CSV table of C-alpha atoms and ligand atoms in Angstrom, one decimal:
chain,number,residue,atom,x,y,z
W,1352,MET,CA,12.7,20.6,0.5
W,1353,SER,CA,11.7,17.0,1.0
W,1354,GLY,CA,10.1,16.3,4.4
W,1355,ILE,CA,10.4,12.5,3.8
W,1356,LYS,CA,12.3,10.7,6.5
W,1357,VAL,CA,14.3,7.8,5.2
W,1358,THR,CA,15.3,4.8,7.3
W,1359,VAL,CA,17.8,2.4,5.6
W,1360,CYS,CA,17.8,-1.2,6.7
W,1361,ARG,CA,20.2,-4.0,5.9
W,1362,ASP,CA,17.6,-6.2,4.0
W,1363,SER,CA,14.0,-6.9,3.5
W,1364,GLU,CA,13.8,-8.8,6.7
W,1365,GLU,CA,14.9,-5.8,8.7
W,1366,VAL,CA,12.5,-3.6,6.7
W,1367,ALA,CA,9.6,-6.0,7.8
W,1368,LYS,CA,10.8,-5.9,11.5
W,1369,ALA,CA,10.9,-2.1,11.5
W,1370,ALA,CA,7.5,-1.6,9.8
W,1371,SER,CA,5.7,-4.3,11.8
W,1372,GLY,CA,7.2,-2.8,15.0
W,1373,ILE,CA,5.7,0.6,14.2
W,1374,ILE,CA,2.3,-0.9,13.3
W,1375,ALA,CA,2.2,-3.1,16.4
W,1376,ARG,CA,3.1,-0.1,18.6
W,1377,LEU,CA,0.3,1.9,17.1
W,1378,ILE,CA,-2.2,-0.9,17.7
W,1379,ARG,CA,-1.1,-1.4,21.3
W,1380,GLU,CA,-1.4,2.3,22.0
W,1381,ASN,CA,-4.7,2.5,20.1
W,1382,PRO,CA,-6.5,-0.9,19.8
W,1383,GLY,CA,-9.1,0.8,17.6
W,1384,ALA,CA,-6.5,2.0,15.1
W,1385,VAL,CA,-7.4,2.5,11.4
W,1386,LEU,CA,-4.8,1.1,9.1
W,1387,GLY,CA,-4.3,1.6,5.4
W,1388,LEU,CA,-2.7,-1.4,3.7
W,1389,ALA,CA,-1.0,-2.3,0.5
W,1390,THR,CA,-0.5,-5.4,-1.6
W,1391,GLY,CA,2.5,-6.4,-3.6
W,1392,SER,CA,5.6,-8.5,-2.7
W,1393,THR,CA,7.2,-5.7,-0.7
W,1394,PRO,CA,4.8,-5.8,2.3
W,1395,GLU,CA,4.5,-9.6,2.4
W,1396,PRO,CA,7.3,-10.1,5.1
W,1397,THR,CA,5.7,-7.3,7.2
W,1398,TYR,CA,2.4,-9.1,7.1
W,1399,ALA,CA,4.1,-12.4,8.0
W,1400,GLU,CA,5.7,-10.7,11.0
W,1401,LEU,CA,2.4,-9.2,12.1
W,1402,VAL,CA,0.8,-12.7,11.9
W,1403,ARG,CA,3.7,-14.0,14.0
W,1404,MET,CA,3.2,-11.2,16.6
W,1405,HIS,CA,-0.5,-12.1,16.7
W,1406,GLN,CA,0.2,-15.8,17.2
W,1407,GLU,CA,3.1,-15.6,19.6
W,1408,GLU,CA,2.8,-12.3,21.3
W,1409,GLY,CA,-0.9,-11.8,21.6
W,1410,LEU,CA,-1.1,-8.7,19.3
W,1411,SER,CA,-4.8,-8.3,18.8
W,1412,PHE,CA,-6.5,-6.8,15.7
W,1413,ALA,CA,-10.0,-7.3,17.2
W,1414,GLY,CA,-10.7,-3.5,17.3
W,1415,VAL,CA,-8.7,-2.6,14.2
W,1416,THR,CA,-10.3,-1.3,10.9
W,1417,THR,CA,-8.4,-1.6,7.6
W,1418,PHE,CA,-8.7,0.0,4.2
W,1419,ASN,CA,-6.8,-1.3,1.2
W,1420,LEU,CA,-5.3,0.9,-1.4
W,1421,ASP,CA,-6.5,-0.6,-4.6
W,1422,GLU,CA,-8.1,-3.5,-6.5
W,1423,TYR,CA,-8.2,-4.7,-10.1
W,1424,LEU,CA,-11.3,-3.9,-12.0
W,1425,GLY,CA,-13.2,-7.0,-13.0
W,1426,LEU,CA,-11.6,-9.5,-10.6
W,1427,PRO,CA,-13.8,-11.0,-7.9
W,1428,GLY,CA,-12.5,-11.3,-4.4
W,1429,ASP,CA,-12.0,-15.1,-4.7
W,1430,HIS,CA,-9.7,-14.7,-7.8
W,1431,PRO,CA,-6.2,-15.6,-6.7
W,1432,GLN,CA,-4.7,-12.4,-8.2
W,1433,SER,CA,-7.3,-10.1,-6.7
W,1434,TYR,CA,-6.0,-7.9,-3.9
W,1435,ARG,CA,-8.9,-9.1,-1.6
W,1436,TYR,CA,-7.7,-12.6,-2.0
W,1437,PHE,CA,-4.1,-11.6,-1.3
W,1438,MET,CA,-5.1,-9.8,1.9
W,1439,GLN,CA,-7.1,-12.8,3.1
W,1440,LYS,CA,-4.3,-15.2,2.5
W,1441,LYS,CA,-1.4,-13.1,3.7
W,1442,LEU,CA,-3.0,-11.4,6.7
W,1443,PHE,CA,-6.7,-11.4,7.5
W,1444,ASP,CA,-7.2,-15.2,7.6
W,1445,HIS,CA,-4.5,-15.5,10.3
W,1446,ILE,CA,-5.4,-12.7,12.7
W,1447,ASP,CA,-8.5,-11.9,14.9
W,1448,ILE,CA,-9.7,-9.0,12.8
W,1449,CYS,CA,-13.5,-8.7,12.2
W,1450,PRO,CA,-14.1,-9.4,8.5
W,1451,TRP,CA,-16.6,-6.5,8.3
W,1452,ASN,CA,-13.8,-4.1,9.4
W,1453,THR,CA,-11.6,-5.0,6.4
W,1454,HIS,CA,-12.3,-2.8,3.4
W,1455,VAL,CA,-10.9,-3.5,0.0
W,1456,PRO,CA,-12.4,-1.7,-3.0
W,1457,ASN,CA,-14.8,-4.0,-4.8
W,1458,GLY,CA,-13.6,-4.5,-8.3
W,1459,MET,CA,-16.9,-6.2,-9.3
W,1460,ALA,CA,-19.1,-3.4,-8.0
W,1461,ARG,CA,-22.0,-2.7,-10.4
W,1462,ASN,CA,-21.8,1.0,-9.9
W,1463,ILE,CA,-18.1,1.8,-9.8
W,1464,ASP,CA,-18.5,5.5,-9.1
W,1465,LEU,CA,-20.7,4.8,-6.1
W,1466,GLU,CA,-18.1,2.2,-4.9
W,1467,CYS,CA,-15.4,4.9,-5.0
W,1468,GLN,CA,-17.5,7.5,-3.2
W,1469,SER,CA,-18.6,5.0,-0.6
W,1470,PHE,CA,-14.9,4.0,0.0
W,1471,GLU,CA,-14.1,7.6,0.8
W,1472,LEU,CA,-17.2,8.0,3.0
W,1473,LYS,CA,-16.3,4.9,5.0
W,1474,ILE,CA,-12.8,6.3,5.6
W,1475,SER,CA,-14.4,9.6,6.8
W,1476,SER,CA,-16.9,7.8,8.9
W,1477,VAL,CA,-14.2,6.1,11.0
W,1478,GLY,CA,-12.3,9.4,11.4
W,1479,GLY,CA,-9.6,8.9,8.8
W,1480,VAL,CA,-6.7,6.6,8.5
W,1481,ASP,CA,-4.0,6.6,11.3
W,1482,LEU,CA,-1.3,5.0,9.2
W,1483,TRP,CA,-1.1,4.0,5.6
W,1484,LEU,CA,1.5,1.4,4.6
W,1485,LEU,CA,2.5,1.8,1.0
W,1486,GLY,CA,4.7,0.3,-1.6
W,1487,ILE,CA,6.1,2.0,-4.7
W,1488,GLY,CA,6.1,1.1,-8.3
W,1489,ALA,CA,9.3,1.2,-10.4
W,1490,ASN,CA,7.8,4.2,-12.2
W,1491,GLY,CA,7.1,6.0,-8.9
W,1492,HIS,CA,3.4,5.1,-8.6
W,1493,ILE,CA,1.7,4.7,-5.3
W,1494,ALA,CA,-1.3,2.5,-5.1
W,1495,PHE,CA,-2.4,2.6,-8.7
W,1496,ASN,CA,-1.8,6.4,-9.1
W,1497,GLU,CA,0.3,6.4,-12.2
W,1498,PRO,CA,2.6,9.2,-13.2
W,1499,GLY,CA,0.4,12.3,-14.1
W,1500,SER,CA,-2.2,11.6,-11.3
W,1501,ALA,CA,-3.4,14.8,-9.8
W,1502,ILE,CA,-2.4,15.8,-6.3
W,1503,ASN,CA,-6.1,16.2,-5.3
W,1504,SER,CA,-7.2,13.0,-6.9
W,1505,PRO,CA,-9.8,11.0,-4.9
W,1506,THR,CA,-10.6,7.2,-5.0
W,1507,ARG,CA,-11.4,6.5,-8.7
W,1508,VAL,CA,-11.0,4.2,-11.7
W,1509,VAL,CA,-7.7,4.4,-13.5
W,1510,ASP,CA,-6.1,2.9,-16.6
W,1511,LEU,CA,-2.9,1.0,-15.7
W,1512,SER,CA,0.3,2.1,-17.5
W,1513,SER,CA,2.0,-0.4,-19.8
W,1514,ASN,CA,5.0,-0.4,-17.4
W,1515,THR,CA,2.7,-1.5,-14.4
W,1516,ILE,CA,0.9,-4.1,-16.5
W,1517,GLU,CA,4.2,-5.6,-17.5
W,1518,SER,CA,5.7,-5.6,-14.0
W,1519,ASN,CA,2.5,-7.1,-12.5
W,1520,SER,CA,2.2,-9.7,-15.2
W,1521,ARG,CA,4.7,-11.8,-13.2
W,1522,PHE,CA,1.7,-12.8,-11.0
W,1523,PHE,CA,-0.5,-14.0,-13.8
W,1524,ARG,CA,-0.2,-17.1,-16.1
W,1525,ASP,CA,-0.3,-14.9,-19.1
W,1526,PRO,CA,0.3,-11.1,-19.5
W,1527,SER,CA,-3.0,-10.8,-21.4
W,1528,GLU,CA,-4.8,-11.8,-18.2
W,1529,VAL,CA,-3.6,-8.6,-16.3
W,1530,PRO,CA,-6.6,-6.3,-15.9
W,1531,ARG,CA,-6.1,-3.0,-17.7
W,1532,ARG,CA,-8.0,-0.9,-15.2
W,1533,ALA,CA,-8.2,-0.7,-11.5
W,1534,LEU,CA,-9.8,1.1,-8.6
W,1535,THR,CA,-7.4,3.1,-6.5
W,1536,ALA,CA,-7.3,5.3,-3.5
W,1537,GLY,CA,-6.3,8.7,-4.8
W,1538,ILE,CA,-3.2,10.8,-4.0
W,1539,GLU,CA,-5.4,13.0,-1.8
W,1540,THR,CA,-6.9,10.0,0.0
W,1541,ILE,CA,-3.4,8.9,0.8
W,1542,ARG,CA,-2.1,12.3,1.7
W,1543,SER,CA,-4.9,12.9,4.2
W,1544,THR,CA,-3.8,10.0,6.3
W,1545,ARG,CA,-2.1,10.9,9.6
W,1546,ARG,CA,1.1,8.9,9.0
W,1547,VAL,CA,2.6,7.3,5.9
W,1548,LEU,CA,5.1,4.4,5.9
W,1549,LEU,CA,6.4,3.6,2.4
W,1550,LEU,CA,8.4,0.4,2.0
W,1551,ALA,CA,10.8,-0.4,-0.8
W,1552,THR,CA,13.2,-3.2,-1.3
W,1553,GLY,CA,15.5,-4.4,-4.1
W,1554,PRO,CA,17.4,-2.6,-6.8
W,1555,SER,CA,14.4,-2.2,-9.2
W,1556,LYS,CA,13.1,0.5,-6.8
W,1557,ALA,CA,16.3,2.5,-6.4
W,1558,ALA,CA,15.6,5.1,-9.1
W,1559,ALA,CA,11.9,5.6,-8.0
W,1560,VAL,CA,13.0,6.0,-4.4
W,1561,ALA,CA,15.7,8.6,-5.3
W,1562,GLU,CA,13.2,10.5,-7.5
W,1563,ALA,CA,10.5,10.5,-4.8
W,1564,VAL,CA,12.9,11.7,-2.0
W,1565,LYS,CA,15.2,14.0,-3.9
W,1566,GLY,CA,13.5,14.7,-7.2
W,1567,ARG,CA,11.1,17.5,-8.0
W,1568,TYR,CA,7.8,17.7,-6.2
W,1569,SER,CA,5.8,16.6,-9.2
W,1570,CYS,CA,2.9,14.4,-10.3
W,1571,ARG,CA,5.4,12.9,-12.8
W,1572,CYS,CA,6.6,10.9,-9.8
W,1573,PRO,CA,3.5,10.3,-7.7
W,1574,ALA,CA,5.5,9.3,-4.6
W,1575,SER,CA,7.3,12.7,-4.7
W,1576,LEU,CA,3.9,14.2,-3.7
W,1577,LEU,CA,4.5,12.7,-0.2
W,1578,GLN,CA,7.4,15.2,0.3
W,1579,LYS,CA,5.0,17.7,1.9
W,1580,HIS,CA,3.3,15.1,4.1
W,1581,PRO,CA,3.9,16.1,7.8
W,1582,LYS,CA,4.7,12.5,8.8
W,1583,CYS,CA,6.1,10.3,6.1
W,1584,THR,CA,8.8,7.7,6.5
W,1585,PHE,CA,10.4,5.6,3.8
W,1586,ILE,CA,11.7,2.3,5.2
W,1587,ILE,CA,13.9,0.8,2.6
W,1588,ASP,CA,16.7,-1.7,2.2
W,1589,GLN,CA,20.2,-0.9,1.1
W,1590,GLU,CA,19.5,-1.9,-2.5
W,1591,ALA,CA,16.5,0.4,-2.8
W,1592,ALA,CA,18.7,3.1,-1.2
W,1593,ALA,CA,21.5,2.7,-3.7
W,1594,GLU,CA,20.8,5.9,-5.7
W,1595,LEU,CA,20.3,8.0,-2.5
W,1596,GLN,CA,23.6,6.9,-1.1
W,1597,SER,CA,25.6,7.4,-4.3
W,1598,THR,CA,25.0,11.1,-4.0
W,1599,GLY,CA,25.9,11.1,-0.3
W,1600,ARG,CA,22.4,11.5,1.1
F,357,GLP,C1,1.2,-2.7,-7.5
F,357,GLP,C2,0.3,-2.1,-6.4
F,357,GLP,C3,1.1,-1.1,-5.6
F,357,GLP,C4,2.4,-1.7,-5.2
F,357,GLP,C5,3.2,-1.9,-6.4
F,357,GLP,C6,4.6,-2.5,-6.1
F,357,GLP,O1,1.1,-2.0,-8.7
F,357,GLP,N1,-0.9,-1.5,-6.9
F,357,GLP,O2,0.3,-0.7,-4.4
F,357,GLP,O3,3.1,-0.7,-4.3
F,357,GLP,O4,2.5,-2.8,-7.2
F,357,GLP,O5,4.5,-3.8,-5.9
F,357,GLP,P1,5.7,-4.7,-5.3
F,357,GLP,O6,5.8,-4.5,-3.9
F,357,GLP,O7,5.3,-6.2,-5.7
F,357,GLP,O8,6.9,-4.3,-6.0
């Protein structure tokens, strides 16, 4: 049986308020919190709300450490489509976090295997991640763990599926510019976190959300592997919840 708790909000603005509220509470209770973060359009309003809380309500990130889920292989951090660049522009540049406490896998690392191992080691060295914020792909992927990813997979290099390349091509001038490979935290890396918050908004996520929450526990839908996590909440809007609601869940 699925252990995923689902909170349905009216719209993406409410999703952002709920998610940022949980993150802010965690930081106020534990100023040295370790956060796992995601990119994509879904968490953008949550980051905007956290920036607002920093600027208007004094929420401080000075003691916070962050780890990002993934990065395109071959894109430097100053490339506008790299995930490092996204995080700087959407969050890090506007809050008081120490730059050296922000960890995004380095897509330009000369030794990629070493980069993956050191990412895992850095997480262990700070005692693990307290809360990981996730999005979900339309095919059920989490981070860049595409369907078929093993439940015990660690941080590693992966080939992106054609579905993901196509859906992420909206951010690039030309679909041929979308990198074909990426570094990603593994399913095991994500499952070992103490708390998971997955956000989903819009109708394109409805099928993946329903499959993750009510479908079989299977690596065919990587997000369904969160069903056995002891503390996993999906915060979703009504559109993303459409296929849960249609069956009365
Ligand atoms: C990318 C990222 C994922 C993200 C997904 C959904 O593939 N690697 O971490 O969850 O896209 O993105 P969006 O929120 O833009 O729909």
